[in-house]
């Protein structure tokens, strides 16, 4: 259902009031709908939001993103109630790594350390040595004390990291369907239409797309870059919600989505109505059993320590 601007504003004001009354913090990933980003206390990339979830003293966190993000917040802050407005908002890439397969992989490479992208389940994190996000993946792989690294689950991010390290990376076969749909042909067409634009893409993109880009950044790094660069026309090769974030962070520039394929259906499941209902009812709650939480926490904490 499409809401009028007036109704959107009224609902956003009600959400803000409810959040203030309950000492609740609303976090939104950079790929969320514009109106959801606008109602949040903080927007950011996976690393920024994980840090805020761990450090902020709020009693309730409403996590507007996908399930692994809310789950990471619950692992980092067990004393907080973590709510996810739509519990079906998952990440198909995270689902591409399952625990039994990781146990088997560890058995095949006993000398390797497992570096796991935050886009993964708590169970997979619990079996891993250290977590990473797209913002710190290169740094983390370079800092682990092993010559061989099993990188789980994103093969595109893993192949990007391999360009910067002499550690041998054993790639998992997962990928983000949204970034994988974005083809080199799509980017060639965007560049043909906008030959004067700078191209920045996310490391979840295919290697041949990355080869055509000027810059490769996590979503948080994209924000920093557009705030600092003199360039005013930028082709953006990541999920379309990013355009709202960039326009708010560095207005007055021309941001062009590199491909119509760059929409993550799961990120779009969160609506203002669902945020309101989650806050009002204080559910659905995301929780992790204590045994698994302890192990997954080690993996997330090591990332926060190693990334400085
Ligand atoms: P970052 O925001 O950490 O760059 O991650 C992108 C992503 O795909 C999250 O699902
Ligand atoms: Fe997962 Fe890709 Fe969607 Fe991010 S954009 S949540 S990696 S499917």
mmCIF file of C-alpha atoms and ligand atoms in Angstrom:
data_model
loop_
_atom_site.group_PDB
_atom_site.id
_atom_site.type_symbol
_atom_site.label_atom_id
_atom_site.label_comp_id
_atom_site.label_asym_id
_atom_site.label_seq_id
_atom_site.Cartn_x
_atom_site.Cartn_y
_atom_site.Cartn_z
ATOM 1 C CA UNK A 1 0.000 0.000 0.000
ATOM 2 C CA UNK A 2 1.387 3.423 -0.971
ATOM 3 C CA UNK A 3 1.157 6.035 1.801
ATOM 4 C CA UNK A 4 0.746 9.765 1.283
ATOM 5 C CA UNK A 5 3.627 11.973 2.426
ATOM 6 C CA UNK A 6 1.426 13.267 5.248
ATOM 7 C CA UNK A 7 0.593 9.755 6.525
ATOM 8 C CA UNK A 8 4.265 8.764 6.307
ATOM 9 C CA UNK A 9 5.216 11.757 8.431
ATOM 10 C CA UNK A 10 2.510 11.050 11.014
ATOM 11 C CA UNK A 11 3.561 7.416 11.314
ATOM 12 C CA UNK A 12 7.237 8.384 11.569
ATOM 13 C CA UNK A 13 6.386 10.832 14.392
ATOM 14 C CA UNK A 14 4.447 8.093 16.223
ATOM 15 C CA UNK A 15 7.396 5.722 15.868
ATOM 16 C CA UNK A 16 9.798 8.340 17.251
ATOM 17 C CA UNK A 17 7.495 8.984 20.223
ATOM 18 C CA UNK A 18 7.076 5.292 20.972
ATOM 19 C CA UNK A 19 10.858 4.705 20.699
ATOM 20 C CA UNK A 20 11.635 7.576 23.075
ATOM 21 C CA UNK A 21 9.095 6.297 25.629
ATOM 22 C CA UNK A 22 10.608 2.800 25.585
ATOM 23 C CA UNK A 23 14.299 3.771 25.506
ATOM 24 C CA UNK A 24 14.518 2.044 22.132
ATOM 25 C CA UNK A 25 17.135 2.618 19.465
ATOM 26 C CA UNK A 26 16.242 2.283 15.787
ATOM 27 C CA UNK A 27 19.079 1.141 13.526
ATOM 28 C CA UNK A 28 18.744 0.966 9.747
ATOM 29 C CA UNK A 29 21.124 -0.467 7.183
ATOM 30 C CA UNK A 30 22.076 1.761 4.244
ATOM 31 C CA UNK A 31 19.950 -0.408 1.899
ATOM 32 C CA UNK A 32 16.678 0.236 3.729
ATOM 33 C CA UNK A 33 13.774 2.183 2.210
ATOM 34 C CA UNK A 34 14.219 5.967 2.365
ATOM 35 C CA UNK A 35 11.421 6.479 4.916
ATOM 36 C CA UNK A 36 12.839 3.746 7.170
ATOM 37 C CA UNK A 37 16.330 5.295 7.024
ATOM 38 C CA UNK A 38 14.735 8.661 7.851
ATOM 39 C CA UNK A 39 13.073 7.381 11.049
ATOM 40 C CA UNK A 40 16.218 5.648 12.352
ATOM 41 C CA UNK A 41 18.551 6.978 15.055
ATOM 42 C CA UNK A 42 21.509 5.678 13.058
ATOM 43 C CA UNK A 43 22.021 4.374 9.564
ATOM 44 C CA UNK A 44 25.219 2.672 8.527
ATOM 45 C CA UNK A 45 27.057 -0.299 7.084
ATOM 46 C CA UNK A 46 27.242 -3.672 8.815
ATOM 47 C CA UNK A 47 30.363 -2.791 10.814
ATOM 48 C CA UNK A 48 29.084 0.603 11.974
ATOM 49 C CA UNK A 49 25.738 -0.847 13.060
ATOM 50 C CA UNK A 50 27.391 -3.770 14.895
ATOM 51 C CA UNK A 51 29.551 -1.317 16.846
ATOM 52 C CA UNK A 52 26.571 0.888 17.748
ATOM 53 C CA UNK A 53 24.526 -2.154 18.806
ATOM 54 C CA UNK A 54 27.372 -3.246 21.089
ATOM 55 C CA UNK A 55 28.033 0.169 22.675
ATOM 56 C CA UNK A 56 24.684 1.972 22.925
ATOM 57 C CA UNK A 57 22.918 1.815 26.333
ATOM 58 C CA UNK A 58 19.349 1.500 24.901
ATOM 59 C CA UNK A 59 17.142 -1.265 26.326
ATOM 60 C CA UNK A 60 15.545 -2.165 23.005
ATOM 61 C CA UNK A 61 17.053 -2.215 19.523
ATOM 62 C CA UNK A 62 14.782 -2.227 16.483
ATOM 63 C CA UNK A 63 16.991 -3.552 13.708
ATOM 64 C CA UNK A 64 15.832 -2.503 10.254
ATOM 65 C CA UNK A 65 17.919 -4.740 8.052
ATOM 66 C CA UNK A 66 18.137 -8.475 7.495
ATOM 67 C CA UNK A 67 18.141 -11.295 10.020
ATOM 68 C CA UNK A 68 21.911 -11.823 10.431
ATOM 69 C CA UNK A 69 22.308 -8.146 11.365
ATOM 70 C CA UNK A 70 19.694 -8.315 14.135
ATOM 71 C CA UNK A 71 21.172 -11.635 15.247
ATOM 72 C CA UNK A 72 24.660 -10.089 15.466
ATOM 73 C CA UNK A 73 23.206 -7.301 17.625
ATOM 74 C CA UNK A 74 21.603 -9.935 19.887
ATOM 75 C CA UNK A 75 24.942 -11.772 20.162
ATOM 76 C CA UNK A 76 26.821 -8.584 21.031
ATOM 77 C CA UNK A 77 24.189 -7.264 23.479
ATOM 78 C CA UNK A 78 22.321 -10.122 25.203
ATOM 79 C CA UNK A 79 20.931 -7.728 27.820
ATOM 80 C CA UNK A 80 19.007 -5.829 25.137
ATOM 81 C CA UNK A 81 15.774 -6.840 23.495
ATOM 82 C CA UNK A 82 16.484 -6.970 19.759
ATOM 83 C CA UNK A 83 13.447 -6.647 17.483
ATOM 84 C CA UNK A 84 13.272 -7.310 13.758
ATOM 85 C CA UNK A 85 10.252 -5.684 12.051
ATOM 86 C CA UNK A 86 9.947 -8.525 9.486
ATOM 87 C CA UNK A 87 11.380 -11.875 10.637
ATOM 88 C CA UNK A 88 11.286 -13.226 7.070
ATOM 89 C CA UNK A 89 13.871 -10.649 5.932
ATOM 90 C CA UNK A 90 16.795 -13.019 5.470
ATOM 91 C CA UNK A 91 19.972 -12.929 3.434
ATOM 92 C CA UNK A 92 20.202 -15.618 0.737
ATOM 93 C CA UNK A 93 23.999 -15.344 0.806
ATOM 94 C CA UNK A 94 24.065 -16.102 4.539
ATOM 95 C CA UNK A 95 21.910 -19.183 3.813
ATOM 96 C CA UNK A 96 24.593 -20.455 1.404
ATOM 97 C CA UNK A 97 26.841 -21.450 4.327
ATOM 98 C CA UNK A 98 25.594 -24.262 6.528
ATOM 99 C CA UNK A 99 27.254 -25.623 9.627
ATOM 100 C CA UNK A 100 27.835 -29.235 8.473
ATOM 101 C CA UNK A 101 29.559 -28.075 5.286
ATOM 102 C CA UNK A 102 31.838 -25.782 7.284
ATOM 103 C CA UNK A 103 32.744 -28.610 9.667
ATOM 104 C CA UNK A 104 33.641 -30.754 6.621
ATOM 105 C CA UNK A 105 35.686 -27.920 5.081
ATOM 106 C CA UNK A 106 37.611 -27.408 8.332
ATOM 107 C CA UNK A 107 38.365 -31.137 8.299
ATOM 108 C CA UNK A 108 39.839 -30.867 4.787
ATOM 109 C CA UNK A 109 42.074 -27.887 5.691
ATOM 110 C CA UNK A 110 43.036 -28.377 9.362
ATOM 111 C CA UNK A 111 45.796 -25.734 9.189
ATOM 112 C CA UNK A 112 43.494 -22.996 7.890
ATOM 113 C CA UNK A 113 41.728 -20.313 9.915
ATOM 114 C CA UNK A 114 38.113 -19.536 9.106
ATOM 115 C CA UNK A 115 37.274 -15.892 8.375
ATOM 116 C CA UNK A 116 33.521 -15.489 8.101
ATOM 117 C CA UNK A 117 31.668 -12.557 6.615
ATOM 118 C CA UNK A 118 29.144 -11.079 9.028
ATOM 119 C CA UNK A 119 26.492 -12.103 6.447
ATOM 120 C CA UNK A 120 26.197 -15.543 8.069
ATOM 121 C CA UNK A 121 24.167 -17.360 10.708
ATOM 122 C CA UNK A 122 25.094 -17.481 14.405
ATOM 123 C CA UNK A 123 25.766 -21.225 13.995
ATOM 124 C CA UNK A 124 28.324 -20.604 11.245
ATOM 125 C CA UNK A 125 29.927 -17.767 13.239
ATOM 126 C CA UNK A 126 30.187 -20.119 16.211
ATOM 127 C CA UNK A 127 32.314 -22.479 14.071
ATOM 128 C CA UNK A 128 34.555 -19.683 12.752
ATOM 129 C CA UNK A 129 37.730 -18.068 14.072
ATOM 130 C CA UNK A 130 36.968 -14.460 13.236
ATOM 131 C CA UNK A 131 34.284 -12.417 11.551
ATOM 132 C CA UNK A 132 34.704 -9.620 9.012
ATOM 133 C CA UNK A 133 32.583 -7.146 7.079
ATOM 134 C CA UNK A 134 33.216 -5.677 3.645
ATOM 135 C CA UNK A 135 34.773 -2.633 5.382
ATOM 136 C CA UNK A 136 37.532 -4.611 7.133
ATOM 137 C CA UNK A 137 37.849 -7.938 5.261
ATOM 138 C CA UNK A 138 41.321 -7.192 3.816
ATOM 139 C CA UNK A 139 42.662 -6.045 7.196
ATOM 140 C CA UNK A 140 41.250 -9.068 9.042
ATOM 141 C CA UNK A 141 42.609 -11.637 6.575
ATOM 142 C CA UNK A 142 46.029 -9.999 6.716
ATOM 143 C CA UNK A 143 46.022 -10.057 10.518
ATOM 144 C CA UNK A 144 45.045 -13.685 11.167
ATOM 145 C CA UNK A 145 47.847 -15.988 12.230
ATOM 146 C CA UNK A 146 47.594 -18.567 9.466
ATOM 147 C CA UNK A 147 48.993 -18.947 5.990
ATOM 148 C CA UNK A 148 45.716 -20.390 4.701
ATOM 149 C CA UNK A 149 42.282 -18.915 5.220
ATOM 150 C CA UNK A 150 38.867 -20.431 4.515
ATOM 151 C CA UNK A 151 36.719 -17.423 3.542
ATOM 152 C CA UNK A 152 32.977 -17.891 4.102
ATOM 153 C CA UNK A 153 30.480 -17.400 2.393
ATOM 154 C CA UNK A 154 31.039 -14.682 -0.277
ATOM 155 C CA UNK A 155 33.338 -15.811 -3.096
ATOM 156 C CA UNK A 156 33.268 -12.328 -4.675
ATOM 157 C CA UNK A 157 34.410 -10.573 -1.508
ATOM 158 C CA UNK A 158 36.927 -13.396 -0.980
ATOM 159 C CA UNK A 159 38.334 -12.945 -4.490
ATOM 160 C CA UNK A 160 38.547 -9.179 -3.897
ATOM 161 C CA UNK A 161 40.506 -9.756 -0.661
ATOM 162 C CA UNK A 162 42.830 -12.198 -2.441
ATOM 163 C CA UNK A 163 44.088 -9.298 -4.585
ATOM 164 C CA UNK A 164 45.662 -7.696 -1.486
ATOM 165 C CA UNK A 165 47.131 -10.595 0.444
ATOM 166 C CA UNK A 166 49.613 -13.424 -0.008
ATOM 167 C CA UNK A 167 47.590 -15.626 2.364
ATOM 168 C CA UNK A 168 46.078 -18.496 0.390
ATOM 169 C CA UNK A 169 42.299 -18.026 0.410
ATOM 170 C CA UNK A 170 40.081 -21.076 0.041
ATOM 171 C CA UNK A 171 36.851 -19.672 -1.328
ATOM 172 C CA UNK A 172 33.383 -20.748 -0.293
ATOM 173 C CA UNK A 173 30.904 -20.792 -3.170
ATOM 174 C CA UNK A 174 28.349 -18.293 -1.847
ATOM 175 C CA UNK A 175 27.374 -14.986 -3.379
ATOM 176 C CA UNK A 176 24.863 -12.174 -3.039
ATOM 177 C CA UNK A 177 22.132 -12.730 -5.661
ATOM 178 C CA UNK A 178 21.502 -8.978 -5.887
ATOM 179 C CA UNK A 179 25.109 -8.013 -6.625
ATOM 180 C CA UNK A 180 25.613 -11.114 -8.788
ATOM 181 C CA UNK A 181 22.716 -10.033 -11.065
ATOM 182 C CA UNK A 182 24.541 -6.761 -11.774
ATOM 183 C CA UNK A 183 26.501 -7.612 -14.919
ATOM 184 C CA UNK A 184 29.505 -6.153 -16.725
ATOM 185 C CA UNK A 185 27.096 -5.331 -19.596
ATOM 186 C CA UNK A 186 24.921 -3.290 -17.200
ATOM 187 C CA UNK A 187 27.940 -1.328 -16.068
ATOM 188 C CA UNK A 188 29.236 -0.841 -19.627
ATOM 189 C CA UNK A 189 25.847 0.645 -20.552
ATOM 190 C CA UNK A 190 25.820 2.975 -17.516
ATOM 191 C CA UNK A 191 29.342 4.132 -18.406
ATOM 192 C CA UNK A 192 28.321 4.682 -22.043
ATOM 193 C CA UNK A 193 25.373 6.848 -20.940
ATOM 194 C CA UNK A 194 27.486 8.751 -18.377
ATOM 195 C CA UNK A 195 31.070 8.797 -19.659
ATOM 196 C CA UNK A 196 32.055 11.624 -17.295
ATOM 197 C CA UNK A 197 30.920 9.787 -14.112
ATOM 198 C CA UNK A 198 33.151 8.096 -11.536
ATOM 199 C CA UNK A 199 32.237 4.449 -10.851
ATOM 200 C CA UNK A 200 32.174 2.982 -7.343
ATOM 201 C CA UNK A 201 31.019 -0.570 -6.626
ATOM 202 C CA UNK A 202 30.651 -2.915 -3.666
ATOM 203 C CA UNK A 203 33.111 -5.840 -3.271
ATOM 204 C CA UNK A 204 30.144 -8.258 -3.394
ATOM 205 C CA UNK A 205 30.105 -7.565 -7.170
ATOM 206 C CA UNK A 206 31.503 -10.026 -9.733
ATOM 207 C CA UNK A 207 35.263 -9.682 -10.430
ATOM 208 C CA UNK A 208 34.679 -8.500 -14.022
ATOM 209 C CA UNK A 209 32.462 -5.685 -12.687
ATOM 210 C CA UNK A 210 35.076 -4.753 -10.089
ATOM 211 C CA UNK A 211 37.693 -4.567 -12.865
ATOM 212 C CA UNK A 212 35.611 -1.870 -14.586
ATOM 213 C CA UNK A 213 35.196 0.322 -11.470
ATOM 214 C CA UNK A 214 37.277 3.282 -10.286
ATOM 215 C CA UNK A 215 36.672 2.531 -6.593
ATOM 216 C CA UNK A 216 35.578 -0.512 -4.557
ATOM 217 C CA UNK A 217 34.010 0.260 -1.193
ATOM 218 C CA UNK A 218 31.777 -1.025 1.580
ATOM 219 C CA UNK A 219 28.613 1.065 1.888
ATOM 220 C CA UNK A 220 30.079 3.050 4.806
ATOM 221 C CA UNK A 221 33.249 3.763 2.834
ATOM 222 C CA UNK A 222 31.095 4.995 -0.079
ATOM 223 C CA UNK A 223 29.531 7.597 2.217
ATOM 224 C CA UNK A 224 32.914 8.850 3.394
ATOM 225 C CA UNK A 225 34.216 8.959 -0.156
ATOM 226 C CA UNK A 226 31.362 11.058 -1.611
ATOM 227 C CA UNK A 227 31.697 13.511 1.293
ATOM 228 C CA UNK A 228 35.367 14.023 0.472
ATOM 229 C CA UNK A 229 35.617 13.812 -3.319
ATOM 230 C CA UNK A 230 35.303 16.757 -5.722
ATOM 231 C CA UNK A 231 33.594 14.481 -8.246
ATOM 232 C CA UNK A 232 29.914 15.360 -8.657
ATOM 233 C CA UNK A 233 28.653 12.590 -10.947
ATOM 234 C CA UNK A 234 28.895 9.075 -9.549
ATOM 235 C CA UNK A 235 27.678 5.696 -10.823
ATOM 236 C CA UNK A 236 26.770 3.586 -7.793
ATOM 237 C CA UNK A 237 27.194 -0.187 -8.083
ATOM 238 C CA UNK A 238 25.365 -1.444 -5.040
ATOM 239 C CA UNK A 239 21.824 -1.833 -3.676
ATOM 240 C CA UNK A 240 19.543 1.073 -4.588
ATOM 241 C CA UNK A 241 18.759 2.136 -0.968
ATOM 242 C CA UNK A 242 22.309 3.480 -0.951
ATOM 243 C CA UNK A 243 21.259 6.358 -3.194
ATOM 244 C CA UNK A 244 19.071 7.795 -0.437
ATOM 245 C CA UNK A 245 21.926 7.552 2.042
ATOM 246 C CA UNK A 246 24.385 9.219 -0.350
ATOM 247 C CA UNK A 247 21.945 12.029 -1.202
ATOM 248 C CA UNK A 248 21.484 12.794 2.506
ATOM 249 C CA UNK A 249 25.205 12.511 3.328
ATOM 250 C CA UNK A 250 26.512 14.545 0.377
ATOM 251 C CA UNK A 251 23.645 16.373 -1.336
ATOM 252 C CA UNK A 252 23.895 18.279 -4.614
ATOM 253 C CA UNK A 253 25.655 15.479 -6.505
ATOM 254 C CA UNK A 254 24.330 13.301 -9.273
ATOM 255 C CA UNK A 255 24.110 9.637 -8.159
ATOM 256 C CA UNK A 256 23.255 7.100 -10.851
ATOM 257 C CA UNK A 257 22.237 3.516 -10.010
ATOM 258 C CA UNK A 258 24.461 1.256 -12.138
ATOM 259 C CA UNK A 259 21.742 -1.334 -12.856
ATOM 260 C CA UNK A 260 18.025 -1.849 -12.302
ATOM 261 C CA UNK A 261 18.927 -5.296 -10.954
ATOM 262 C CA UNK A 262 20.413 -3.764 -7.809
ATOM 263 C CA UNK A 263 17.425 -4.206 -5.505
ATOM 264 C CA UNK A 264 17.585 -6.591 -2.540
ATOM 265 C CA UNK A 265 13.996 -7.835 -1.953
ATOM 266 C CA UNK A 266 14.776 -8.772 1.647
ATOM 267 C CA UNK A 267 16.090 -5.325 2.527
ATOM 268 C CA UNK A 268 12.853 -3.857 1.164
ATOM 269 C CA UNK A 269 10.592 -5.987 3.395
ATOM 270 C CA UNK A 270 10.886 -3.540 6.292
ATOM 271 C CA UNK A 271 8.202 -0.851 6.138
ATOM 272 C CA UNK A 272 7.258 1.907 8.570
ATOM 273 C CA UNK A 273 4.083 0.010 9.493
ATOM 274 C CA UNK A 274 6.175 -3.022 10.489
ATOM 275 C CA UNK A 275 8.600 -0.842 12.468
ATOM 276 C CA UNK A 276 5.654 0.644 14.363
ATOM 277 C CA UNK A 277 4.097 -2.776 15.053
ATOM 278 C CA UNK A 278 7.432 -4.230 16.246
ATOM 279 C CA UNK A 279 7.919 -1.372 18.693
ATOM 280 C CA UNK A 280 4.319 -1.360 19.918
ATOM 281 C CA UNK A 281 4.183 -5.160 20.484
ATOM 282 C CA UNK A 282 7.885 -5.599 21.337
ATOM 283 C CA UNK A 283 8.124 -8.505 18.922
ATOM 284 C CA UNK A 284 9.360 -10.350 16.897
ATOM 285 C CA UNK A 285 12.381 -10.772 19.170
ATOM 286 C CA UNK A 286 15.651 -12.147 17.790
ATOM 287 C CA UNK A 287 17.529 -14.302 20.266
ATOM 288 C CA UNK A 288 20.392 -16.796 20.212
ATOM 289 C CA UNK A 289 20.780 -19.748 22.606
ATOM 290 C CA UNK A 290 23.440 -19.087 25.237
ATOM 291 C CA UNK A 291 25.894 -21.862 24.211
ATOM 292 C CA UNK A 292 25.930 -20.769 20.595
ATOM 293 C CA UNK A 293 25.999 -17.097 21.569
ATOM 294 C CA UNK A 294 29.220 -17.525 23.577
ATOM 295 C CA UNK A 295 31.051 -19.055 20.599
ATOM 296 C CA UNK A 296 29.655 -16.624 18.010
ATOM 297 C CA UNK A 297 30.487 -13.717 20.321
ATOM 298 C CA UNK A 298 34.169 -14.719 20.294
ATOM 299 C CA UNK A 299 34.151 -14.533 16.504
ATOM 300 C CA UNK A 300 32.517 -11.064 16.455
ATOM 301 C CA UNK A 301 34.679 -9.724 19.303
ATOM 302 C CA UNK A 302 37.885 -10.826 17.571
ATOM 303 C CA UNK A 303 36.749 -8.857 14.517
ATOM 304 C CA UNK A 304 36.110 -5.719 16.593
ATOM 305 C CA UNK A 305 39.531 -6.087 18.248
ATOM 306 C CA UNK A 306 41.453 -6.831 15.029
ATOM 307 C CA UNK A 307 39.779 -4.052 13.044
ATOM 308 C CA UNK A 308 40.736 -1.520 15.710
HETATM 309 P P1 LIG B 1 28.018 -3.338 4.040
HETATM 310 O O1 LIG B 1 26.954 -2.356 4.403
HETATM 311 O O2 LIG B 1 28.752 -3.775 5.251
HETATM 312 O O3 LIG B 1 28.914 -2.786 2.978
HETATM 313 O O4 LIG B 1 27.305 -4.675 3.497
HETATM 314 C C1 LIG B 1 26.521 -4.790 2.423
HETATM 315 C C2 LIG B 1 25.521 -5.865 2.500
HETATM 316 O O5 LIG B 1 25.236 -6.534 1.568
HETATM 317 C C3 LIG B 1 24.804 -6.103 3.702
HETATM 318 O O6 LIG B 1 23.862 -7.057 3.463
HETATM 319 FE FE1 LIG B 2 22.213 -10.405 1.491
HETATM 320 FE FE2 LIG B 2 22.878 -9.287 -0.817
HETATM 321 FE FE3 LIG B 2 20.642 -8.545 0.341
HETATM 322 FE FE4 LIG B 2 23.003 -7.856 1.406
HETATM 323 S S1 LIG B 2 22.171 -7.205 -0.542
HETATM 324 S S2 LIG B 2 21.226 -8.671 2.492
HETATM 325 S S3 LIG B 2 24.222 -9.671 0.891
HETATM 326 S S4 LIG B 2 21.119 -10.605 -0.442
#
